[in-house]
C-alpha cells in the first residue's frame, strides 16, 4: 500500500515542484517505486522527470485519465523506479469537469474525492505517491490533500510565503474533515539566501512561529538547484550538488514518516573528513 505525500502551499515559486522531483529522485535511488502525480497544469514536474515537453504528450495526460477513470493508461515511465502521471494546460478544465460531470451539485463531498478514486487501483504498485500542486488554492489542491497520508509545506524565505503557511494549515484542517488520516509532516524552509538580511530573518520568524513543524534543514538558494529545470537529473557535478542539498531534509522526512534510514553514508563521510582536518591541524 503506497504512502501518498502532497507538496503544497497556496504560494507560487517556492520550490514545490523542484522539491517533489528531488524527493522522487532520492527515493528512487533507494530502490523505492515512486509515482509522481502532476496536479499542476504548468506541467513542470512532468517535464523535470520525463524531459518531455507538453506537446509530446498532448491528449495523454492526467485530465484524460480523470475523464476515462483510468490512470494506468496515461502513466509515463520516467526512469527505472519513477513513473509520472503527467499534466498539461488541459488540466485547467479540472474544476469544470468536477462540477459538471464528476460531482454535480447535490453530491456532497464527492468533488474532493476524484483523485483518490483515480489512484485507488494503483496503491499496490508503488511505495510512494508524490503529488505536486499548483500555486493557488484550487480543486487540484483539495483533491490532493484528500488523497494523501502526508502534506509537506514549502515556504520560501519571504513575507507572502510566511503568511500563506497558516492559510495552508487551515486548508489541511478542512481536508481532514473528509480525510482524517492526513498529517502535516512539516514546513520546509527553502530558497534561503543567507547574504540577505530579510531572507535570514524569515527563516527565523518561520522557525519561531512554527517550532514543532519546521524541518531542521534549511535549503539554500543555489544556482545549481535552479538549473535542474534545464538539465533534469543528468549525471553532472552541479546537479549532484543540488541533490545533495536535499539529503538531510530527506532523512528528516523519512524519520517523520517513521521510516528507518539505511545508514547515512554521507553523514559518516562528512564526519571522517572532519577528523582528517583535525589531525592535519594537530599533528604538526
Ligand atoms: N533551492 C533553489 N535554489 C535556486 N533556485 C531554485 C531552488 N528551488 C527552485 N528553484 C528555481 O526557482 C523557480 C521556482 O521553483 P519551482 O518551480 O520548483 O517552484 P514551485 O513552487 O513549484 O513554483 P509554482 O508555484 O510556479 O509551481 C524555478 O525556476 C526553479 O528552478
Ligand atoms: Mg510548481
Coordinates of C-alpha atoms and ligand atoms in Angstrom, one line a residue, residues 16-18 40 42 44-45 132-135, ligand 2:
X16 CA 7.2 22.8 -4.6
X17 CA 8.0 21.2 -8.0
X18 CA 11.7 21.1 -7.5
X40 CA -0.5 21.5 -11.8
X42 CA 2.0 24.1 -15.7
X44 CA 6.6 21.4 -14.5
X45 CA 7.2 18.2 -12.6
X132 CA 2.8 18.3 -7.0
X133 CA 0.2 21.0 -6.7
X134 CA -0.5 24.4 -8.3
X135 CA 0.5 27.8 -6.7
Ligands
LIG2 MG1 5.4 24.1 -9.4

